[in-house]
Amino acid sequence: MGKAAAGGRDWTQLHAIYGTDEWQTVAFLALHAALFASLSLLLLLYFPHVLAFLRAVAPAAPLPALRFAAGFVGSVAALSALCLLYAAADVLYSSLALRWEMAQRMVAAVPDWSAVRTALDVGCGRGMLLNAVAMQMKKEGSGGRVVGLDGRRETAVAALRRARAEGVQEYVTCREGDARRLPFADGYFDVVVSAVHLSGLGRRAGGKSPASAAAAAERGRGLGEMVRVLKPGGMGVVWDLVSGPEYAQRLREMRMEDVRVSDRVTAYMVGSHIVSFRKPLDPAAGMESLLPLDWRANIC
């Protein structure tokens, strides 16, 4: 059995249910690590032959220089193999064990789930955070639901199947939609969460650098939509790569309350933060008329 992850879940069990959405990256890094390791091993095992080949190619070069060159190449290849292997392990860990742990932290950032009836997971992906929210609702005996929204229909369908595997399907609805144009009424949800999704909006929109103004504007649109659909007094929690301090600044500019930024957590080989906030209470909130959300409008 695998080592227990946060929340008492076994990592092998998590992999059986959720798999990893980064298997291509892990395979690419692991393959190149194996290639560099093989090159280093070959240079070590056949060093005299390599040295003889170099002397034949460059007969005028001094022997110590040729020895140094061959040894340097072997050392760089071995170091590259170790770095690539570490990167593959980090990506695998971040996409599974760490992602589950961060989902638990995000759920814990909401102080009172007993009053939550409507929740939204923006960019639900494989459904780890989505199901963590549903499990918390089930634990509290809530009659509410959490909506998982993803830009790809097949991803949303797969997330719904995983909710069934986790035994929380009655608390989950999955929808296809764009995080920059959420298909929900203003001020509908008690809680809105998002994990490692907003940072990709700029890249998906046009392949722009995450540091570009255009990419930042796309992230800002997604964050603004999360605020829009959140009820006055509702909680928002975002875990994202690199841009956490940027979100905190934007939220303060939008006059959100209790904006908090977690300590830095390394994920996917970069820094990440959890940012939580509360939407200010609106004196007229009790008089507003909201369009009811049709829970039957599931994706499948």
mmCIF file of C-alpha atoms in Angstrom:
data_model
loop_
_atom_site.group_PDB
_atom_site.id
_atom_site.type_symbol
_atom_site.label_atom_id
_atom_site.label_comp_id
_atom_site.label_asym_id
_atom_site.label_seq_id
_atom_site.Cartn_x
_atom_site.Cartn_y
_atom_site.Cartn_z
ATOM 1 C CA MET A 1 0.000 0.000 0.000
ATOM 2 C CA GLY A 2 1.155 3.549 -0.664
ATOM 3 C CA LYS A 3 1.961 6.117 1.936
ATOM 4 C CA ALA A 4 -1.082 7.839 3.434
ATOM 5 C CA ALA A 5 -1.769 11.250 1.941
ATOM 6 C CA ALA A 6 -3.430 14.158 3.722
ATOM 7 C CA GLY A 7 -6.984 13.380 4.715
ATOM 8 C CA GLY A 8 -6.227 9.723 5.446
ATOM 9 C CA ARG A 9 -6.279 8.661 1.782
ATOM 10 C CA ASP A 10 -3.844 6.169 0.337
ATOM 11 C CA TRP A 11 -1.869 7.509 -2.619
ATOM 12 C CA THR A 12 -2.272 4.318 -4.616
ATOM 13 C CA GLN A 13 -6.026 4.548 -4.096
ATOM 14 C CA LEU A 14 -5.983 8.166 -5.260
ATOM 15 C CA HIS A 15 -4.092 7.156 -8.384
ATOM 16 C CA ALA A 16 -6.548 4.359 -9.087
ATOM 17 C CA ILE A 17 -9.447 6.838 -9.012
ATOM 18 C CA TYR A 18 -7.918 10.013 -10.413
ATOM 19 C CA GLY A 19 -4.807 8.975 -12.304
ATOM 20 C CA THR A 20 -2.587 11.887 -13.343
ATOM 21 C CA ASP A 21 -3.207 14.572 -15.945
ATOM 22 C CA GLU A 22 0.552 15.032 -16.396
ATOM 23 C CA TRP A 23 1.535 11.534 -17.541
ATOM 24 C CA GLN A 24 2.909 12.832 -20.855
ATOM 25 C CA THR A 25 5.180 15.289 -19.046
ATOM 26 C CA VAL A 26 6.288 12.618 -16.574
ATOM 27 C CA ALA A 27 6.995 10.163 -19.399
ATOM 28 C CA PHE A 28 8.932 12.801 -21.385
ATOM 29 C CA LEU A 29 11.115 13.712 -18.404
ATOM 30 C CA ALA A 30 11.679 10.103 -17.369
ATOM 31 C CA LEU A 31 12.629 9.070 -20.928
ATOM 32 C CA HIS A 32 15.211 11.827 -21.221
ATOM 33 C CA ALA A 33 16.539 11.010 -17.756
ATOM 34 C CA ALA A 34 17.071 7.425 -18.928
ATOM 35 C CA LEU A 35 18.840 8.625 -22.094
ATOM 36 C CA PHE A 36 21.234 10.873 -20.188
ATOM 37 C CA ALA A 37 21.863 8.149 -17.599
ATOM 38 C CA SER A 38 22.649 5.688 -20.388
ATOM 39 C CA LEU A 39 25.070 8.148 -21.984
ATOM 40 C CA SER A 40 26.847 8.685 -18.676
ATOM 41 C CA LEU A 41 27.042 4.945 -18.024
ATOM 42 C CA LEU A 42 28.404 4.251 -21.505
ATOM 43 C CA LEU A 43 31.092 6.897 -21.073
ATOM 44 C CA LEU A 44 32.069 5.319 -17.766
ATOM 45 C CA LEU A 45 32.150 1.727 -19.035
ATOM 46 C CA TYR A 46 33.888 2.476 -22.331
ATOM 47 C CA PHE A 47 36.061 5.367 -21.258
ATOM 48 C CA PRO A 48 39.285 3.993 -22.876
ATOM 49 C CA HIS A 49 37.478 3.489 -26.196
ATOM 50 C CA VAL A 50 35.943 6.964 -26.025
ATOM 51 C CA LEU A 51 39.364 8.414 -25.272
ATOM 52 C CA ALA A 52 40.885 6.541 -28.222
ATOM 53 C CA PHE A 53 38.147 7.879 -30.498
ATOM 54 C CA LEU A 54 38.795 11.450 -29.340
ATOM 55 C CA ARG A 55 42.526 11.054 -29.928
ATOM 56 C CA ALA A 56 41.799 9.838 -33.444
ATOM 57 C CA VAL A 57 39.520 12.798 -34.119
ATOM 58 C CA ALA A 58 41.834 15.389 -32.518
ATOM 59 C CA PRO A 59 45.391 13.967 -32.579
ATOM 60 C CA ALA A 60 46.933 17.344 -31.790
ATOM 61 C CA ALA A 61 44.970 17.794 -28.561
ATOM 62 C CA PRO A 62 46.810 16.996 -25.319
ATOM 63 C CA LEU A 63 45.717 13.785 -23.595
ATOM 64 C CA PRO A 64 44.787 15.500 -20.271
ATOM 65 C CA ALA A 65 42.441 17.835 -22.135
ATOM 66 C CA LEU A 66 40.744 14.895 -23.870
ATOM 67 C CA ARG A 67 40.350 13.091 -20.540
ATOM 68 C CA PHE A 68 38.833 16.194 -18.999
ATOM 69 C CA ALA A 69 36.418 16.667 -21.923
ATOM 70 C CA ALA A 70 35.176 13.068 -21.774
ATOM 71 C CA GLY A 71 34.842 13.167 -18.004
ATOM 72 C CA PHE A 72 33.048 16.520 -18.132
ATOM 73 C CA VAL A 73 30.498 15.245 -20.654
ATOM 74 C CA GLY A 74 29.863 12.162 -18.538
ATOM 75 C CA SER A 75 29.422 14.244 -15.393
ATOM 76 C CA VAL A 76 27.016 16.656 -17.089
ATOM 77 C CA ALA A 77 25.017 13.732 -18.484
ATOM 78 C CA ALA A 78 24.767 12.109 -15.037
ATOM 79 C CA LEU A 79 23.753 15.396 -13.397
ATOM 80 C CA SER A 80 21.169 16.024 -16.129
ATOM 81 C CA ALA A 81 19.701 12.558 -15.580
ATOM 82 C CA LEU A 82 19.328 13.231 -11.850
ATOM 83 C CA CYS A 83 17.695 16.628 -12.452
ATOM 84 C CA LEU A 84 15.261 15.213 -14.999
ATOM 85 C CA LEU A 85 14.381 12.298 -12.734
ATOM 86 C CA TYR A 86 13.736 14.714 -9.871
ATOM 87 C CA ALA A 87 11.556 16.861 -12.131
ATOM 88 C CA ALA A 88 9.518 13.823 -13.207
ATOM 89 C CA ALA A 89 8.993 12.787 -9.581
ATOM 90 C CA ASP A 90 8.020 16.344 -8.608
ATOM 91 C CA VAL A 91 5.434 16.637 -11.387
ATOM 92 C CA LEU A 92 3.964 13.234 -10.485
ATOM 93 C CA TYR A 93 3.831 14.139 -6.795
ATOM 94 C CA SER A 94 2.302 17.561 -7.528
ATOM 95 C CA SER A 95 -0.408 16.148 -9.780
ATOM 96 C CA LEU A 96 -1.541 13.519 -7.276
ATOM 97 C CA ALA A 97 -0.505 13.540 -3.599
ATOM 98 C CA LEU A 98 0.132 17.275 -3.299
ATOM 99 C CA ARG A 99 -2.997 18.124 -5.249
ATOM 100 C CA TRP A 100 -5.113 16.062 -2.847
ATOM 101 C CA GLU A 101 -3.388 17.658 0.139
ATOM 102 C CA MET A 102 -4.009 21.162 -1.240
ATOM 103 C CA ALA A 103 -7.661 20.285 -1.858
ATOM 104 C CA GLN A 104 -7.961 19.417 1.837
ATOM 105 C CA ARG A 105 -6.334 22.714 2.785
ATOM 106 C CA MET A 106 -8.716 24.627 0.546
ATOM 107 C CA VAL A 107 -11.729 22.907 2.088
ATOM 108 C CA ALA A 108 -10.353 23.711 5.552
ATOM 109 C CA ALA A 109 -10.087 27.410 4.603
ATOM 110 C CA VAL A 110 -13.913 27.636 4.708
ATOM 111 C CA PRO A 111 -14.774 27.921 8.417
ATOM 112 C CA ASP A 112 -18.405 26.757 8.331
ATOM 113 C CA TRP A 113 -19.596 24.232 5.779
ATOM 114 C CA SER A 114 -22.850 23.559 7.600
ATOM 115 C CA ALA A 115 -24.340 26.725 6.101
ATOM 116 C CA VAL A 116 -23.133 26.016 2.553
ATOM 117 C CA ARG A 117 -25.835 24.979 0.116
ATOM 118 C CA THR A 118 -24.279 25.933 -3.219
ATOM 119 C CA ALA A 119 -20.607 25.629 -4.190
ATOM 120 C CA LEU A 120 -18.712 25.961 -7.460
ATOM 121 C CA ASP A 121 -15.385 24.470 -8.537
ATOM 122 C CA VAL A 122 -14.029 26.506 -11.460
ATOM 123 C CA GLY A 123 -11.919 24.259 -13.680
ATOM 124 C CA CYS A 124 -12.724 20.998 -11.915
ATOM 125 C CA GLY A 125 -10.362 18.898 -14.050
ATOM 126 C CA ARG A 126 -10.095 15.354 -12.712
ATOM 127 C CA GLY A 127 -12.381 16.261 -9.812
ATOM 128 C CA MET A 128 -10.080 16.052 -6.786
ATOM 129 C CA LEU A 129 -11.144 19.389 -5.305
ATOM 130 C CA LEU A 130 -14.702 18.890 -6.530
ATOM 131 C CA ASN A 131 -15.020 15.601 -4.653
ATOM 132 C CA ALA A 132 -13.227 16.952 -1.584
ATOM 133 C CA VAL A 133 -15.927 19.652 -1.369
ATOM 134 C CA ALA A 134 -18.668 17.057 -1.926
ATOM 135 C CA MET A 135 -17.204 14.855 0.816
ATOM 136 C CA GLN A 136 -17.272 17.793 3.204
ATOM 137 C CA MET A 137 -20.923 18.458 2.316
ATOM 138 C CA LYS A 138 -21.730 14.808 2.901
ATOM 139 C CA LYS A 139 -19.921 14.897 6.232
ATOM 140 C CA GLU A 140 -21.954 17.942 7.300
ATOM 141 C CA GLY A 141 -25.200 16.331 6.148
ATOM 142 C CA SER A 142 -25.791 19.170 3.719
ATOM 143 C CA GLY A 143 -28.598 19.060 1.198
ATOM 144 C CA GLY A 144 -26.659 21.273 -1.183
ATOM 145 C CA ARG A 145 -24.527 20.560 -4.197
ATOM 146 C CA VAL A 146 -21.221 21.523 -5.728
ATOM 147 C CA VAL A 147 -20.987 22.330 -9.437
ATOM 148 C CA GLY A 148 -17.848 21.287 -11.274
ATOM 149 C CA LEU A 149 -17.245 23.440 -14.335
ATOM 150 C CA ASP A 150 -14.643 22.641 -16.979
ATOM 151 C CA GLY A 151 -13.951 23.932 -20.468
ATOM 152 C CA ARG A 152 -13.905 20.425 -21.948
ATOM 153 C CA ARG A 153 -17.006 18.290 -21.945
ATOM 154 C CA GLU A 154 -15.134 14.979 -21.753
ATOM 155 C CA THR A 155 -13.191 16.194 -18.702
ATOM 156 C CA ALA A 156 -16.402 17.197 -16.921
ATOM 157 C CA VAL A 157 -17.975 13.823 -17.743
ATOM 158 C CA ALA A 158 -14.923 12.000 -16.348
ATOM 159 C CA ALA A 159 -15.074 14.112 -13.162
ATOM 160 C CA LEU A 160 -18.709 13.114 -12.692
ATOM 161 C CA ARG A 161 -17.776 9.428 -13.021
ATOM 162 C CA ARG A 162 -15.109 9.873 -10.343
ATOM 163 C CA ALA A 163 -17.709 11.424 -8.054
ATOM 164 C CA ARG A 164 -19.669 8.180 -8.396
ATOM 165 C CA ALA A 165 -16.521 6.214 -7.536
ATOM 166 C CA GLU A 166 -16.113 8.350 -4.401
ATOM 167 C CA GLY A 167 -19.757 7.824 -3.424
ATOM 168 C CA VAL A 168 -20.689 11.521 -3.546
ATOM 169 C CA GLN A 169 -22.521 11.670 -6.873
ATOM 170 C CA GLU A 170 -25.700 12.996 -5.228
ATOM 171 C CA TYR A 171 -23.765 16.115 -4.195
ATOM 172 C CA VAL A 172 -22.111 16.772 -7.564
ATOM 173 C CA THR A 173 -23.214 18.375 -10.816
ATOM 174 C CA CYS A 174 -20.795 18.839 -13.727
ATOM 175 C CA ARG A 175 -21.140 21.457 -16.443
ATOM 176 C CA GLU A 176 -19.183 22.549 -19.489
ATOM 177 C CA GLY A 177 -18.306 26.223 -19.545
ATOM 178 C CA ASP A 178 -15.709 28.982 -19.797
ATOM 179 C CA ALA A 179 -14.186 30.292 -16.557
ATOM 180 C CA ARG A 180 -14.039 33.779 -18.084
ATOM 181 C CA ARG A 181 -17.799 33.760 -18.754
ATOM 182 C CA LEU A 182 -19.372 31.668 -16.016
ATOM 183 C CA PRO A 183 -22.897 30.548 -17.014
ATOM 184 C CA PHE A 184 -24.417 31.382 -13.625
ATOM 185 C CA ALA A 185 -26.399 34.238 -12.105
ATOM 186 C CA ASP A 186 -24.755 36.948 -10.027
ATOM 187 C CA GLY A 187 -24.360 36.110 -6.346
ATOM 188 C CA TYR A 188 -25.551 32.512 -6.513
ATOM 189 C CA PHE A 189 -22.885 30.429 -4.753
ATOM 190 C CA ASP A 190 -22.014 30.279 -1.060
ATOM 191 C CA VAL A 191 -18.495 29.066 -1.842
ATOM 192 C CA VAL A 192 -16.406 29.298 -5.037
ATOM 193 C CA VAL A 193 -13.097 27.434 -5.354
ATOM 194 C CA SER A 194 -10.527 26.895 -8.078
ATOM 195 C CA ALA A 195 -7.304 24.855 -8.165
ATOM 196 C CA VAL A 196 -4.513 25.436 -10.698
ATOM 197 C CA HIS A 197 -6.859 26.712 -13.381
ATOM 198 C CA LEU A 198 -6.745 30.496 -13.582
ATOM 199 C CA SER A 199 -3.020 30.528 -14.388
ATOM 200 C CA GLY A 200 -3.721 28.621 -17.609
ATOM 201 C CA LEU A 201 -6.393 30.982 -18.941
ATOM 202 C CA GLY A 202 -3.923 33.307 -20.651
ATOM 203 C CA ARG A 203 -1.985 30.459 -22.265
ATOM 204 C CA ARG A 204 -5.124 28.735 -23.496
ATOM 205 C CA ALA A 205 -6.477 32.002 -24.851
ATOM 206 C CA GLY A 206 -3.544 32.660 -27.128
ATOM 207 C CA GLY A 207 -0.364 30.952 -26.035
ATOM 208 C CA LYS A 208 0.896 34.124 -24.404
ATOM 209 C CA SER A 209 3.582 34.299 -21.738
ATOM 210 C CA PRO A 210 2.176 34.084 -18.197
ATOM 211 C CA ALA A 211 4.002 37.345 -17.448
ATOM 212 C CA SER A 212 2.343 39.235 -20.303
ATOM 213 C CA ALA A 213 -0.325 41.866 -19.733
ATOM 214 C CA ALA A 214 -2.762 39.912 -21.928
ATOM 215 C CA ALA A 215 -2.355 36.737 -19.861
ATOM 216 C CA ALA A 216 -2.768 38.711 -16.625
ATOM 217 C CA ALA A 217 -5.948 40.249 -18.037
ATOM 218 C CA GLU A 218 -7.362 36.772 -18.768
ATOM 219 C CA ARG A 219 -6.561 35.632 -15.238
ATOM 220 C CA GLY A 220 -8.213 38.766 -13.933
ATOM 221 C CA ARG A 221 -11.369 38.029 -15.918
ATOM 222 C CA GLY A 222 -11.567 34.550 -14.404
ATOM 223 C CA LEU A 223 -11.052 35.920 -10.894
ATOM 224 C CA GLY A 224 -13.643 38.628 -11.494
ATOM 225 C CA GLU A 225 -16.174 36.019 -12.602
ATOM 226 C CA MET A 226 -15.577 34.042 -9.418
ATOM 227 C CA VAL A 227 -16.327 37.176 -7.398
ATOM 228 C CA ARG A 228 -19.407 37.946 -9.494
ATOM 229 C CA VAL A 229 -21.132 34.600 -8.897
ATOM 230 C CA LEU A 230 -20.264 34.564 -5.192
ATOM 231 C CA LYS A 231 -22.975 35.538 -2.713
ATOM 232 C CA PRO A 232 -22.396 38.543 -0.453
ATOM 233 C CA GLY A 233 -20.720 37.091 2.615
ATOM 234 C CA GLY A 234 -19.608 34.017 0.635
ATOM 235 C CA MET A 235 -16.090 32.552 0.628
ATOM 236 C CA GLY A 236 -13.715 32.176 -2.299
ATOM 237 C CA VAL A 237 -10.575 30.006 -2.249
ATOM 238 C CA VAL A 238 -8.020 29.861 -5.068
ATOM 239 C CA TRP A 239 -4.888 27.723 -5.313
ATOM 240 C CA ASP A 240 -2.771 28.721 -8.240
ATOM 241 C CA LEU A 241 0.784 28.707 -9.516
ATOM 242 C CA VAL A 242 3.008 31.795 -9.366
ATOM 243 C CA SER A 243 0.169 34.352 -9.438
ATOM 244 C CA GLY A 244 -1.161 34.097 -5.867
ATOM 245 C CA PRO A 245 0.139 37.536 -4.756
ATOM 246 C CA GLU A 246 -1.312 39.029 -7.944
ATOM 247 C CA TYR A 247 -4.755 37.622 -7.103
ATOM 248 C CA ALA A 248 -4.525 38.950 -3.562
ATOM 249 C CA GLN A 249 -3.771 42.424 -4.883
ATOM 250 C CA ARG A 250 -6.655 42.280 -7.355
ATOM 251 C CA LEU A 251 -9.044 41.080 -4.668
ATOM 252 C CA ARG A 252 -8.064 43.948 -2.390
ATOM 253 C CA GLU A 253 -8.638 46.350 -5.265
ATOM 254 C CA MET A 254 -12.123 44.820 -5.626
ATOM 255 C CA ARG A 255 -12.612 45.479 -1.892
ATOM 256 C CA MET A 256 -12.904 41.864 -0.885
ATOM 257 C CA GLU A 257 -12.571 41.161 2.825
ATOM 258 C CA ASP A 258 -10.325 38.783 4.798
ATOM 259 C CA VAL A 259 -7.916 38.341 1.884
ATOM 260 C CA ARG A 260 -5.325 35.819 3.047
ATOM 261 C CA VAL A 261 -2.315 34.337 1.253
ATOM 262 C CA SER A 262 -0.843 31.035 2.449
ATOM 263 C CA ASP A 263 2.828 30.233 2.749
ATOM 264 C CA ARG A 264 4.591 29.323 -0.474
ATOM 265 C CA VAL A 265 4.195 25.703 -1.540
ATOM 266 C CA THR A 266 6.347 24.281 -4.348
ATOM 267 C CA ALA A 267 4.173 22.571 -6.958
ATOM 268 C CA TYR A 268 5.103 21.576 -10.496
ATOM 269 C CA MET A 269 8.583 22.987 -9.727
ATOM 270 C CA VAL A 270 7.298 26.532 -9.157
ATOM 271 C CA GLY A 271 5.907 28.448 -6.194
ATOM 272 C CA SER A 272 2.196 28.381 -5.431
ATOM 273 C CA HIS A 273 -0.143 29.915 -2.858
ATOM 274 C CA ILE A 274 -3.680 29.465 -1.587
ATOM 275 C CA VAL A 275 -5.584 32.751 -1.580
ATOM 276 C CA SER A 276 -8.840 32.950 0.373
ATOM 277 C CA PHE A 277 -11.258 35.871 0.623
ATOM 278 C CA ARG A 278 -14.769 36.832 1.633
ATOM 279 C CA LYS A 279 -17.198 38.888 -0.421
ATOM 280 C CA PRO A 280 -18.530 41.852 1.584
ATOM 281 C CA LEU A 281 -22.090 41.678 2.817
ATOM 282 C CA ASP A 282 -24.549 43.658 0.720
ATOM 283 C CA PRO A 283 -27.265 45.407 2.741
ATOM 284 C CA ALA A 284 -29.732 44.627 -0.060
ATOM 285 C CA ALA A 285 -28.651 40.983 -0.359
ATOM 286 C CA GLY A 286 -31.761 39.698 1.377
ATOM 287 C CA MET A 287 -33.960 41.451 -1.182
ATOM 288 C CA GLU A 288 -32.181 40.351 -4.338
ATOM 289 C CA SER A 289 -33.911 38.076 -6.828
ATOM 290 C CA LEU A 290 -31.642 35.345 -8.156
ATOM 291 C CA LEU A 291 -32.338 33.062 -11.072
ATOM 292 C CA PRO A 292 -32.636 29.502 -9.736
ATOM 293 C CA LEU A 293 -29.954 27.105 -10.918
ATOM 294 C CA ASP A 294 -31.377 24.012 -12.583
ATOM 295 C CA TRP A 295 -29.555 21.118 -10.905
ATOM 296 C CA ARG A 296 -30.973 18.774 -13.521
ATOM 297 C CA ALA A 297 -28.847 20.434 -16.184
ATOM 298 C CA ASN A 298 -26.038 17.973 -15.655
ATOM 299 C CA ILE A 299 -23.596 17.254 -18.418
ATOM 300 C CA CYS A 300 -24.598 13.615 -18.708
#
